[in-house]
Amino acid sequence: MREVTPLQEVYNQSAYKLANHGARSVHVLKKAFEEMNGDVAGDLYGTGQIIDDFQDKMAAFLGKENAVFFPSGTMAQQIALRIWCDEKGDKKVAYHPLSHLEIHEEDGLKELHNIETVLLTDRDRVIDLKDVMNMEDGVAAVLLELPQREIGGQLPSFETLEKISQYCSERGIRLHLDGARLLEVLPYYQKSAAEVCALFDSVYLSLYKGIGGIAGAILAGDRDFIKQSKVWKRRYGGDLISLYPYTVPADYYLDLRSSKMEQYFREAKEVAERFNSCYGISTLPEVPVSTMFHVHFQHSKEQVGPLLLQIEQETEIGLTNHLKEINEQSCYFEVHMGDMYSEIPKELVTRAFDLLDKSMKHL
Amino acid sequence: MREVTPLQEVYNQSAYKLANHGARSVHVLKKAFEEMNGDVAGDLYGTGQIIDDFQDKMAAFLGKENAVFFPSGTMAQQIALRIWCDEKGDKKVAYHPLSHLEIHEEDGLKELHNIETVLLTDRDRVIDLKDVMNMEDGVAAVLLELPQREIGGQLPSFETLEKISQYCSERGIRLHLDGARLLEVLPYYQKSAAEVCALFDSVYLSLYKGIGGIAGAILAGDRDFIKQSKVWKRRYGGDLISLYPYTVPADYYLDLRSSKMEQYFREAKEVAERFNSCYGISTLPEVPVSTMFHVHFQHSKEQVGPLLLQIEQETEIGLTNHLKEINEQSCYFEVHMGDMYSEIPKELVTRAFDLLDKSMKHL
């Protein structure tokens, strides 16, 4: 079992939360099924109206021929890259050094598929056209993550995306979108999901990140690609007899929150500005380009932790439940804006940031 | 979308069902969560009380050090076999030619792990000690499926299991139990789950088959084995952020039905006897040794289908929703006894089998 840190404990008990959509409790599932008629038939090995309708809706939303639900993005993305490698006959893909596949999947891509990976750029910046132009030969597919989560949700410009897409397309290199948090970048790009996805051969969208669902992922692409992905889904053991416990909440929370991304984006910029106005605190990026950002402190985790804890106790606002050490002189935490922020009285927000500023000056 | 056959349609509309626990509708999920407090915290990447407690309970039930939930048996079993292959340094496993891994998984074991498979026996009989003794060298693990579903749920004797276990143990060959339907064979063996599992190094139990859950699987074994399996679970994308939508129903339906296996077993023998008393019908096995069996007809699917359909319409008892062709002169369907059978008035059962016998004589 994971140990509950003092910061987590105080965060959990806070009346308000700065970020996210609320606790990941069983309530999230119960709410999504509350209004649903129990007589509705469950899906059966990926078939049935309850899953077909949802997948069709997602395909249309992403502007792709077909879409299929996967239990996880890990599974969906490895499979997408494997299909593109098989198509080209080259077992090599390229992505950011902080890609989910590189740092969070126990090397599944390499261990299960023997796929070689090319790291396209430095850890602290987003992929640019020249990174793709300068990459070694034999790459079957390039994966772009929008936003680049591990560096605060930064983004290339839409123009850069278009250029990378064109470059790859002309050279027969497949372009895959790690769009786990795709919805969260649409307000910045001022594009529809389909307009962004049109630049990519295959697309993965998370069904919990950003929208506050329970788990799951959508993989979308052309008919033949999705057909192949279903064979691999079975090989992986992802073709569960019934997936509706995830697809129904996904559908529910997508409907509830996909139209609120503009609000979260606006609030992300507002909250980031508040953090940046505090002594010794800066956000990455300085001005958010999605609904997320990182909050950096030029002090150790051991110094910042108790300070945040005290502010949370005094103001009843849970600012964060985690703090990550960068080195002995710095640490950061991640912020994803959600439904919780607008519930906090504005004067309380102001008070919390005043306190934060003052406390930082005394550190 | 799967096409709904006339047989399925009539089956679905029948007031009674001969087998199973009822429709796989959304009601199955709603019922399991009905009494649960929504404030209970969900699990987070395999941790948290809601999943820890369940896994501990399953480990104790199966008599193993540790147990871990997997989204599917496909994933759990491939991983178990991979771990045993890595341990021995031989990428070869042995199982029945109609093993789930051989016929239902799109060759995942071979495609994802390059594991070679040895088919231990003929398709129409269960694995015996001599099959294991005569197998080629270099097998890292033997998988036994209890009951052997594709041949009507047949079983080796418990004495044979003990001998195979001893033989493998003495030669450093790991023994894995495909116990998808383990609970269903306990009344025949007159053993506890732990007593059967004690003969195996690793065990998989389905969390929906037999008990009527939604989906999911348990993998159990010693501490080090389970620790390794969790790394592979992440590689596969099976380490979902929250798995409680499956573990909660699994726990609920296990509690509800694991004690009813004696009843289902008794009813399986009763219903098989009724089928065997009908002209031109025989069950496999003749006397069930688990809660399941197959019903064989010495007529084509095209002849038997309309006959069953008519009986279902006349008696309001859904006998089966599927019929599998063996060849042009024979077909069969599978029966899994469950909660539905005891709800049918006995005189209606008698009438249905009288009608079946009469109709078969006129075919």
XYZ file of C-alpha atoms in Angstrom:
726
model
C 0.000 0.000 0.000
C 1.083 3.577 -0.744
C 1.849 5.602 2.362
C -0.317 8.697 2.875
C 1.974 11.711 3.312
C 1.045 14.593 5.655
C 0.557 16.768 2.557
C -1.886 14.242 1.063
C -3.744 13.986 4.344
C -4.212 17.745 4.726
C -5.087 18.025 1.030
C -7.734 15.318 1.329
C -9.282 17.060 4.314
C -9.325 20.547 2.756
C -12.776 21.964 2.099
C -11.663 23.332 -1.281
C -9.201 22.167 -3.924
C -7.297 24.378 -6.286
C -7.266 21.890 -9.122
C -8.856 18.747 -10.602
C -12.452 17.572 -10.611
C -12.655 16.113 -7.093
C -11.811 12.819 -5.413
C -11.508 9.648 -7.482
C -14.099 7.921 -5.303
C -16.705 5.300 -6.146
C -19.110 8.210 -6.498
C -17.552 8.927 -9.923
C -18.880 5.588 -11.166
C -22.224 5.733 -9.365
C -22.989 9.184 -10.755
C -22.296 8.111 -14.329
C -24.654 5.134 -14.033
C -27.301 6.803 -11.869
C -29.677 7.711 -14.672
C -28.949 4.671 -16.790
C -31.527 1.952 -17.241
C -30.198 -1.293 -15.779
C -31.837 -3.306 -18.569
C -29.459 -1.897 -21.180
C -27.363 -4.767 -22.529
C -23.656 -4.743 -21.764
C -21.094 -5.012 -24.557
C -19.755 -8.443 -25.439
C -16.143 -8.693 -26.593
C -16.161 -5.268 -28.175
C -19.596 -5.549 -29.789
C -23.054 -4.299 -28.893
C -24.853 -1.011 -29.167
C -23.556 0.344 -25.857
C -19.963 0.309 -27.138
C -20.600 0.704 -30.878
C -22.447 3.985 -30.409
C -19.716 5.372 -28.196
C -16.933 4.356 -30.567
C -18.788 5.826 -33.545
C -19.280 9.069 -31.643
C -15.579 9.231 -30.806
C -14.539 8.490 -34.398
C -16.731 11.355 -35.592
C -15.430 13.672 -32.877
C -11.820 12.922 -33.804
C -12.554 13.020 -37.527
C -11.301 9.485 -38.154
C -12.907 6.546 -39.982
C -12.949 4.281 -36.961
C -12.319 4.351 -33.246
C -11.941 1.569 -30.721
C -11.959 1.601 -26.943
C -8.873 0.289 -25.113
C -8.536 -0.350 -21.372
C -5.457 1.881 -21.337
C -3.434 4.310 -23.387
C -0.333 2.233 -22.705
C -1.888 -0.647 -24.590
C -3.367 1.512 -27.342
C -0.166 3.376 -28.139
C 2.188 0.407 -28.125
C -0.187 -1.294 -30.523
C -0.438 1.745 -32.796
C 3.335 1.969 -33.061
C 3.672 -1.770 -33.635
C 1.202 -1.611 -36.518
C 3.106 1.246 -38.148
C 6.419 -0.608 -37.665
C 5.001 -3.755 -39.247
C 3.670 -1.735 -42.162
C 7.064 -0.229 -42.893
C 9.124 -3.282 -41.924
C 11.304 -1.112 -39.673
C 11.126 -1.616 -35.922
C 12.006 1.940 -35.000
C 9.922 4.842 -33.684
C 10.784 8.342 -32.531
C 9.386 10.408 -29.669
C 10.164 12.882 -26.883
C 12.601 11.644 -24.186
C 9.885 12.203 -21.575
C 7.207 10.338 -23.522
C 4.884 8.150 -21.428
C 6.231 5.158 -23.339
C 9.784 5.966 -22.345
C 9.311 6.657 -18.642
C 6.055 5.132 -17.375
C 5.583 1.784 -19.101
C 8.435 -0.410 -17.854
C 9.748 -0.502 -21.428
C 6.710 -2.391 -22.700
C 7.354 -1.262 -26.271
C 10.838 -2.710 -26.204
C 10.104 -5.783 -24.077
C 6.971 -6.858 -25.963
C 7.821 -5.699 -29.479
C 11.597 -5.217 -29.715
C 10.936 -1.778 -31.113
C 13.910 0.556 -31.048
C 13.263 4.119 -29.914
C 14.825 7.362 -31.083
C 14.662 10.255 -28.611
C 13.972 13.320 -30.682
C 14.990 16.282 -28.592
C 16.224 17.513 -25.197
C 14.111 16.710 -22.188
C 13.219 20.328 -21.471
C 11.731 21.427 -24.793
C 9.029 20.346 -27.218
C 9.718 18.599 -30.515
C 10.401 20.964 -33.403
C 10.419 20.380 -37.168
C 14.215 20.272 -37.273
C 14.268 17.458 -34.685
C 12.184 15.382 -37.060
C 14.204 16.463 -40.105
C 17.478 15.546 -38.384
C 16.428 12.190 -37.001
C 18.175 9.025 -38.157
C 16.851 6.907 -41.025
C 14.491 3.997 -40.730
C 11.956 5.522 -38.380
C 8.537 4.014 -39.091
C 6.554 6.412 -36.946
C 6.911 9.624 -34.981
C 4.837 10.112 -31.833
C 3.942 13.629 -30.724
C 2.442 14.239 -27.296
C 0.110 17.237 -27.075
C 0.567 18.786 -24.584
C 3.998 17.562 -23.461
C 2.922 16.724 -19.940
C 6.247 16.211 -18.198
C 7.396 19.730 -19.040
C 4.298 21.506 -17.844
C 2.113 20.833 -20.851
C 4.069 22.847 -23.432
C 3.086 22.821 -27.088
C 4.623 23.375 -30.500
C 2.771 25.945 -32.590
C 0.007 24.633 -34.827
C 2.119 25.721 -37.802
C 4.955 23.499 -36.587
C 2.540 20.602 -36.305
C 1.418 21.170 -39.870
C 5.010 21.215 -41.081
C 5.947 18.058 -39.187
C 2.837 16.374 -40.544
C 3.667 17.351 -44.111
C 7.309 16.313 -43.733
C 6.375 12.876 -42.369
C 3.626 12.366 -44.899
C 5.981 13.086 -47.814
C 8.521 10.563 -46.515
C 6.096 7.763 -45.624
C 6.711 8.226 -41.910
C 3.534 7.660 -39.894
C 2.583 10.345 -37.397
C 0.872 9.241 -34.186
C -0.767 11.590 -31.701
C -0.424 10.938 -28.007
C -3.481 13.057 -27.397
C -4.085 11.787 -23.872
C -4.978 15.390 -23.030
C -5.940 16.525 -26.518
C -9.101 18.297 -25.350
C -7.021 20.471 -23.053
C -5.051 22.063 -25.898
C -7.958 22.870 -28.208
C -8.688 26.288 -26.630
C -5.072 27.367 -27.180
C -4.939 26.153 -30.776
C -8.482 27.396 -31.397
C -9.048 24.237 -33.419
C -11.517 21.372 -33.244
C -10.300 17.925 -32.203
C -10.817 16.765 -35.780
C -8.703 19.625 -37.155
C -5.773 18.622 -34.959
C -6.246 14.903 -35.613
C -6.299 15.485 -39.372
C -2.537 16.030 -39.138
C -2.023 12.529 -37.695
C -2.395 8.983 -39.026
C -3.448 7.619 -35.660
C -4.682 9.200 -32.471
C -4.953 8.187 -28.835
C -7.235 10.086 -26.454
C -7.432 9.380 -22.733
C -10.919 8.830 -21.344
C -10.072 9.911 -17.809
C -7.305 12.522 -17.916
C -8.737 15.997 -18.187
C -12.352 14.879 -18.229
C -12.298 13.016 -14.909
C -13.493 9.628 -16.149
C -12.484 6.365 -14.483
C -10.058 4.803 -16.954
C -9.684 3.856 -20.596
C -8.590 5.193 -23.941
C -9.712 5.647 -27.495
C -7.558 4.758 -30.464
C -8.682 6.212 -33.797
C -7.509 5.932 -37.371
C -8.520 4.490 -40.692
C -10.556 1.333 -41.018
C -7.670 -1.023 -41.743
C -5.538 0.373 -38.928
C -8.353 -0.071 -36.390
C -9.072 -3.563 -37.667
C -5.448 -4.522 -37.033
C -5.491 -2.839 -33.643
C -8.377 -5.078 -32.578
C -6.327 -8.194 -33.300
C -3.517 -6.834 -31.116
C -6.045 -5.812 -28.482
C -7.068 -9.446 -28.214
C -3.419 -10.543 -28.078
C -2.807 -8.165 -25.192
C -5.833 -9.381 -23.290
C -7.493 -5.988 -23.726
C -10.564 -7.399 -25.422
C -12.490 -7.834 -22.185
C -15.884 -9.509 -22.281
C -17.440 -6.211 -21.089
C -15.920 -2.743 -21.132
C -19.049 -0.710 -20.378
C -17.923 -0.006 -16.780
C -15.408 2.362 -18.421
C -17.131 3.440 -21.632
C -20.321 4.634 -19.933
C -18.486 6.947 -17.480
C -16.201 8.083 -20.320
C -19.201 9.089 -22.381
C -20.855 10.758 -19.386
C -17.833 12.830 -18.329
C -16.897 13.734 -21.904
C -20.367 15.191 -22.359
C -20.131 16.928 -19.005
C -16.691 18.475 -19.372
C -15.400 18.617 -22.933
C -17.216 21.923 -23.416
C -15.606 23.342 -20.273
C -12.020 23.278 -21.526
C -12.164 26.990 -22.406
C -13.039 27.727 -18.793
C -10.274 25.499 -17.395
C -7.770 27.080 -19.812
C -8.751 30.595 -18.743
C -8.478 29.571 -15.095
C -5.107 27.921 -15.695
C -3.738 31.226 -16.987
C -5.315 33.076 -14.050
C -3.932 30.693 -11.424
C -0.502 30.542 -13.061
C -0.373 34.332 -12.924
C -1.176 34.198 -9.225
C 1.646 31.710 -8.613
C 4.093 33.787 -10.655
C 3.242 36.839 -8.543
C 4.541 34.977 -5.454
C 8.117 35.380 -4.337
C 10.403 32.521 -5.447
C 7.709 30.709 -7.445
C 7.443 30.349 -11.204
C 5.239 28.284 -13.453
C 6.240 26.185 -16.449
C 5.255 27.392 -18.942
C 5.006 30.937 -17.629
C 1.733 31.382 -19.484
C -0.087 28.036 -19.784
C -0.981 26.808 -23.274
C -3.276 24.093 -21.972
C -5.359 23.486 -18.866
C -2.241 22.275 -16.989
C 1.093 23.691 -15.838
C 3.872 23.057 -13.337
C 4.642 25.152 -10.264
C 8.379 25.439 -9.536
C 10.035 26.448 -6.263
C 13.661 27.453 -5.852
C 13.764 25.685 -2.510
C 14.011 22.093 -1.384
C 11.006 19.834 -1.055
C 11.735 19.681 2.697
C 11.320 23.450 2.967
C 8.355 23.885 0.659
C 6.295 20.933 1.904
C 5.599 22.220 5.451
C 4.925 25.683 4.046
C 2.236 24.437 1.663
C 0.808 22.250 4.378
C 0.438 25.230 6.685
C -1.284 27.331 4.030
C -3.658 24.488 3.259
C -4.528 24.182 6.922
C -5.074 27.913 7.331
C -7.089 28.540 4.188
C -8.876 25.189 3.756
C -7.684 25.177 0.142
C -5.851 22.035 -0.972
C -3.171 23.452 -3.279
C -1.497 20.140 -4.068
C -1.254 16.611 -2.690
C 2.225 15.999 -4.089
C 5.588 17.714 -4.386
C 8.358 16.345 -6.569
C 12.027 16.880 -5.827
C 14.074 18.135 -8.771
C 17.302 18.483 -6.780
C 18.296 19.708 -3.326
C 17.479 23.299 -4.240
C 14.248 22.892 -6.156
C 10.968 21.054 -6.377
C 7.667 21.328 -8.251
C 4.096 20.159 -8.437
C 1.661 19.698 -11.294
C -1.643 21.521 -11.664
C -4.579 20.360 -13.794
C -7.460 22.787 -13.698
C -10.918 21.300 -13.269
C -14.322 21.756 -11.696
C -12.935 22.357 -8.202
C -11.441 25.819 -8.760
C -14.645 27.730 -9.446
C -16.110 26.459 -6.170
C -13.584 28.391 -4.079
C -14.666 31.876 -2.934
C -12.409 34.363 -4.762
C -11.406 36.184 -1.564
C -10.159 32.897 -0.157
C -8.036 32.315 -3.268
C -6.566 35.790 -2.860
C -5.862 35.152 0.804
C -4.123 31.849 0.052
C -1.815 33.423 -2.540
C -1.075 36.375 -0.232
C -0.104 33.904 2.452
C 1.970 31.906 -0.024
C 3.845 35.015 -1.164
C 4.525 36.105 2.418
C 5.628 32.633 3.539
C 7.993 32.268 0.591
C 9.664 35.567 1.470
C 10.353 34.213 4.959
C 11.822 30.924 3.799
C -21.890 -5.302 -34.828
C -22.717 -8.928 -34.238
C -25.914 -10.047 -35.948
C -28.671 -11.269 -33.661
C -29.734 -14.744 -34.812
C -33.360 -15.909 -34.557
C -32.249 -18.351 -31.848
C -30.709 -15.526 -29.825
C -33.802 -13.412 -30.271
C -36.182 -16.079 -29.036
C -33.771 -16.958 -26.228
C -33.582 -13.342 -25.091
C -37.374 -13.084 -25.023
C -37.942 -16.334 -23.131
C -39.400 -15.914 -19.664
C -37.072 -18.589 -18.282
C -33.509 -19.668 -19.072
C -32.149 -23.143 -18.614
C -28.646 -21.979 -17.770
C -26.452 -19.082 -16.614
C -27.151 -16.280 -14.150
C -29.225 -13.948 -16.349
C -28.559 -11.241 -18.900
C -25.187 -9.445 -18.910
C -26.945 -6.093 -18.587
C -25.896 -2.879 -16.859
C -27.998 -4.119 -13.934
C -25.114 -6.486 -13.049
C -22.921 -3.472 -12.286
C -25.616 -1.362 -10.640
C -26.588 -4.158 -8.263
C -22.986 -4.696 -7.150
C -22.544 -1.002 -6.333
C -26.056 -0.380 -4.987
C -25.199 -0.715 -1.299
C -21.720 0.772 -1.592
C -20.904 4.166 -0.133
C -19.896 6.535 -2.923
C -17.297 8.175 -0.685
C -15.120 5.064 -0.695
C -11.833 5.905 -2.431
C -11.111 4.215 -5.742
C -7.856 2.331 -6.262
C -4.945 4.145 -7.819
C -2.607 2.176 -10.069
C -3.123 -1.055 -8.173
C -2.946 0.458 -4.685
C -5.548 1.487 -2.128
C -7.667 -0.358 0.383
C -10.476 -1.137 -2.060
C -8.147 -3.335 -4.156
C -5.658 -4.425 -1.465
C -8.387 -5.988 0.657
C -9.824 -7.847 -2.293
C -6.456 -9.152 -3.448
C -5.556 -10.274 0.094
C -8.888 -12.076 0.350
C -8.270 -13.853 -2.950
C -4.721 -14.845 -1.986
C -6.064 -16.401 1.229
C -8.906 -18.132 -0.635
C -6.485 -19.648 -3.143
C -3.898 -20.446 -0.479
C -1.122 -18.423 -2.136
C 1.210 -15.759 -0.718
C 0.002 -12.996 -3.024
C -2.706 -12.293 -5.558
C -3.105 -9.498 -8.072
C -6.092 -8.402 -10.142
C -5.712 -8.384 -13.934
C -8.193 -6.940 -16.450
C -8.227 -10.310 -18.226
C -7.144 -13.905 -17.959
C -5.489 -13.602 -21.356
C -3.105 -11.008 -19.947
C -2.607 -12.818 -16.638
C -1.784 -16.198 -18.149
C 0.584 -14.992 -20.858
C 2.469 -13.106 -18.170
C 2.584 -16.111 -15.833
C 4.039 -18.291 -18.567
C 6.530 -15.601 -19.586
C 7.801 -15.333 -16.015
C 8.306 -19.093 -15.776
C 10.069 -19.133 -19.167
C 12.408 -16.327 -18.095
C 13.167 -18.139 -14.856
C 14.201 -21.295 -16.668
C 15.735 -19.597 -19.700
C 13.670 -21.805 -22.014
C 10.946 -20.229 -24.080
C 8.721 -23.263 -24.252
C 5.460 -24.159 -22.522
C 3.079 -27.109 -22.810
C -0.712 -27.223 -22.707
C -3.855 -28.812 -24.147
C -4.445 -28.239 -27.887
C -7.761 -26.530 -27.053
C -6.272 -24.233 -24.430
C -7.620 -20.680 -24.412
C -4.102 -19.499 -25.266
C -4.002 -21.675 -28.355
C -7.413 -20.914 -29.842
C -8.808 -17.639 -28.435
C -5.928 -15.198 -28.105
C -4.752 -14.503 -31.654
C -1.443 -16.166 -30.719
C -0.574 -13.457 -28.200
C 1.854 -15.729 -26.377
C 3.804 -16.322 -29.561
C 3.469 -12.842 -31.067
C 4.343 -10.918 -27.885
C 6.805 -13.331 -26.277
C 8.099 -15.719 -28.940
C 7.190 -18.566 -26.662
C 7.025 -21.963 -28.327
C 4.090 -24.181 -27.417
C 3.926 -27.947 -27.058
C 0.458 -29.471 -27.454
C 0.244 -32.217 -24.878
C -2.544 -34.496 -25.991
C -5.366 -35.136 -28.477
C -8.073 -32.527 -28.696
C -10.799 -34.779 -27.354
C -9.330 -35.903 -24.050
C -7.862 -34.345 -20.913
C -4.144 -34.267 -20.126
C -2.862 -37.364 -18.370
C 0.373 -38.004 -16.471
C 1.879 -39.902 -19.399
C 1.335 -36.880 -21.695
C 3.499 -34.836 -19.357
C 6.058 -37.644 -18.937
C 6.371 -38.077 -22.690
C 6.644 -34.400 -23.620
C 9.793 -33.084 -25.262
C 12.644 -31.530 -23.259
C 13.041 -27.874 -22.425
C 9.496 -27.123 -21.313
C 9.574 -24.376 -18.680
C 5.959 -24.671 -17.629
C 2.917 -26.880 -18.074
C -0.537 -25.298 -18.060
C -3.524 -27.358 -16.937
C -7.050 -26.069 -17.505
C -9.606 -27.257 -14.946
C -12.174 -28.004 -16.221
C -11.175 -28.431 -19.870
C -13.884 -26.176 -21.234
C -13.768 -26.929 -24.936
C -14.496 -30.620 -24.348
C -17.466 -30.110 -22.086
C -15.579 -29.346 -18.907
C -13.891 -32.742 -18.430
C -11.378 -33.303 -15.634
C -8.453 -35.542 -14.779
C -8.814 -37.292 -11.417
C -7.405 -35.461 -8.419
C -4.893 -38.306 -8.084
C -3.655 -37.594 -11.623
C -3.268 -33.920 -10.736
C -1.190 -34.854 -7.719
C 1.034 -37.106 -9.825
C 1.538 -34.448 -12.525
C 2.327 -31.894 -9.836
C 4.901 -34.158 -8.228
C 6.455 -35.072 -11.575
C 6.823 -31.413 -12.605
C 8.062 -30.343 -9.192
C 10.802 -32.978 -9.219
C 12.011 -31.835 -12.625
C 11.880 -28.083 -12.077
C 8.959 -27.678 -14.469
C 6.528 -25.018 -13.261
C 2.859 -25.963 -13.147
C 0.305 -23.249 -13.908
C -3.435 -23.595 -13.320
C -5.844 -22.142 -15.833
C -8.524 -22.135 -13.183
C -10.835 -19.768 -15.004
C -13.655 -21.979 -13.732
C -11.856 -23.442 -10.724
C -14.820 -22.907 -8.398
C -16.972 -25.047 -10.675
C -14.872 -28.178 -10.163
C -14.533 -28.032 -6.386
C -17.786 -29.950 -5.696
C -16.601 -32.841 -7.898
C -13.118 -32.993 -6.361
C -14.555 -32.356 -2.898
C -11.560 -30.099 -2.250
C -11.128 -26.475 -1.247
C -9.737 -23.998 -3.778
C -6.531 -23.850 -1.722
C -6.175 -27.631 -1.781
C -6.321 -27.684 -5.582
C -4.062 -24.629 -5.923
C -1.448 -26.176 -3.624
C -0.557 -28.471 -6.531
C 0.307 -25.473 -8.750
C 3.028 -22.801 -8.744
C 0.717 -20.164 -10.183
C -3.027 -19.895 -10.521
C -5.447 -17.867 -12.643
C -9.084 -17.531 -11.617
C -11.708 -15.747 -13.720
C -13.768 -13.131 -11.930
C -16.762 -13.431 -14.228
C -17.017 -16.975 -15.572
C -19.110 -19.130 -13.305
C -19.812 -16.396 -10.772
C -21.445 -13.945 -13.193
C -19.144 -10.967 -12.583
C -18.410 -8.357 -15.240
C -14.808 -9.051 -16.214
C -11.354 -9.514 -14.759
C -9.048 -12.143 -13.376
C -6.901 -12.991 -10.389
C -3.353 -14.240 -10.689
C -1.914 -15.815 -7.556
C 1.432 -17.247 -6.569
C 4.402 -16.536 -4.355
C 5.545 -13.026 -3.500
C 8.355 -12.811 -6.039
C 6.209 -14.189 -8.866
C 3.451 -11.664 -8.199
C 5.973 -8.831 -7.947
C 7.270 -9.721 -11.402
C 3.755 -10.071 -12.763
C 3.031 -6.469 -11.765
C 5.935 -5.212 -13.880
C 4.537 -7.097 -16.859
C 1.060 -5.869 -16.057
C 2.327 -2.326 -16.467
C 4.119 -3.254 -19.712
C 0.865 -4.653 -21.094
C -1.101 -1.572 -20.127
C -3.082 -3.593 -17.618
C -2.147 -1.391 -14.661
C -5.151 0.902 -15.098
C -5.460 3.951 -12.896
C -8.635 2.447 -11.369
C -9.815 -1.137 -11.532
C -12.581 -0.990 -8.909
C -15.366 -1.080 -11.556
C -14.371 -4.752 -11.934
C -13.035 -5.691 -8.500
C -16.120 -4.541 -6.596
C -18.551 -6.617 -8.715
C -16.099 -9.533 -8.595
C -16.077 -9.428 -4.820
C -19.861 -9.059 -4.710
C -20.651 -11.963 -7.053
C -18.005 -14.229 -5.544
C -19.643 -13.775 -2.153
C -23.065 -14.306 -3.694
C -22.319 -17.413 -5.745
C -19.144 -19.239 -4.734
C -21.137 -21.135 -2.105
C -23.733 -22.197 -4.685
C -21.407 -24.320 -6.813
C -22.670 -27.525 -5.140
C -26.191 -26.600 -6.239
C -25.138 -25.800 -9.831
C -23.149 -29.064 -9.983
C -26.144 -31.112 -8.796
C -28.376 -29.337 -11.315
C -25.819 -29.897 -14.077
C -26.010 -33.643 -13.497
C -29.829 -33.470 -13.368
C -30.144 -31.475 -16.584
C -27.547 -33.585 -18.401
C -29.552 -36.663 -17.486
C -32.656 -35.059 -18.964
C -30.821 -34.292 -22.216
C -29.414 -37.821 -22.394
C -32.932 -39.223 -22.038
C -33.906 -37.475 -25.288
C -33.697 -39.288 -28.586
C -30.514 -38.460 -30.572
C -29.028 -36.235 -27.893
C -26.023 -36.915 -25.688
C -24.004 -34.804 -23.311
C -20.248 -34.496 -23.036
C -19.279 -35.671 -20.524
C -22.200 -38.061 -20.058
C -22.198 -37.275 -16.339
C -20.895 -33.754 -15.710
C -17.880 -33.335 -13.427
C -18.320 -29.583 -13.140
C -21.189 -27.118 -13.418
C -20.887 -27.162 -17.231
C -21.315 -29.674 -20.070
C -21.924 -29.827 -23.810
C -25.110 -31.009 -25.525
C -24.481 -32.906 -28.759
C -26.934 -33.601 -31.572
C -26.453 -36.153 -34.331
C -28.107 -33.754 -36.772
C -27.036 -30.644 -38.639
C -27.222 -27.202 -37.110
C -29.803 -26.340 -39.791
C -32.106 -29.106 -38.544
C -31.597 -28.622 -34.825
C -31.799 -24.821 -34.770
C -35.466 -24.454 -35.804
C -36.402 -27.348 -33.523
C -34.870 -25.666 -30.445
C -36.397 -22.379 -31.462
C -39.848 -23.920 -31.584
C -39.484 -25.539 -28.171
C -38.271 -22.242 -26.707
C -41.300 -20.490 -28.159
C -43.731 -23.108 -26.878
C -42.319 -23.515 -23.382
C -40.934 -20.027 -22.715
C -37.660 -21.691 -21.649
C -34.545 -20.403 -23.374
C -32.517 -23.586 -23.788
C -29.588 -21.977 -25.610
C -28.758 -18.855 -27.580
C -26.097 -20.540 -29.686
C -25.509 -23.712 -31.651
C -22.114 -24.668 -33.006
C -21.643 -26.747 -36.108
C -19.221 -29.649 -35.749
C -19.811 -31.000 -39.256
C -22.769 -31.468 -41.583
C -24.180 -34.220 -39.418
C -23.643 -32.823 -35.959
C -23.722 -29.760 -33.779
C -23.623 -28.862 -30.086
C -24.174 -26.157 -27.525
C -22.596 -25.401 -24.188
C -24.439 -25.291 -20.877
C -23.247 -23.492 -17.741
C -25.600 -23.951 -14.846
C -26.433 -20.858 -12.802
C -29.125 -19.035 -10.885
C -31.649 -19.210 -13.724
C -32.438 -22.917 -13.591
C -34.040 -23.030 -10.144
C -36.485 -20.314 -11.194
C -38.179 -22.529 -13.774
C -41.236 -24.479 -12.559
C -40.254 -28.164 -12.593
C -43.318 -29.222 -14.629
C -42.284 -26.767 -17.330
C -38.811 -28.304 -17.436
C -40.368 -31.724 -17.806
C -42.621 -30.482 -20.574
C -39.710 -28.936 -22.457
C -37.670 -32.123 -22.383
C -40.709 -34.241 -23.383
C -41.191 -31.921 -26.339
C -37.478 -32.069 -27.172
C -37.487 -35.871 -27.095
C -40.588 -36.037 -29.290
C -39.302 -33.471 -31.777
C -35.954 -35.217 -32.107
C -37.719 -38.481 -32.941
C -39.503 -36.721 -35.790
C -36.351 -35.140 -37.245
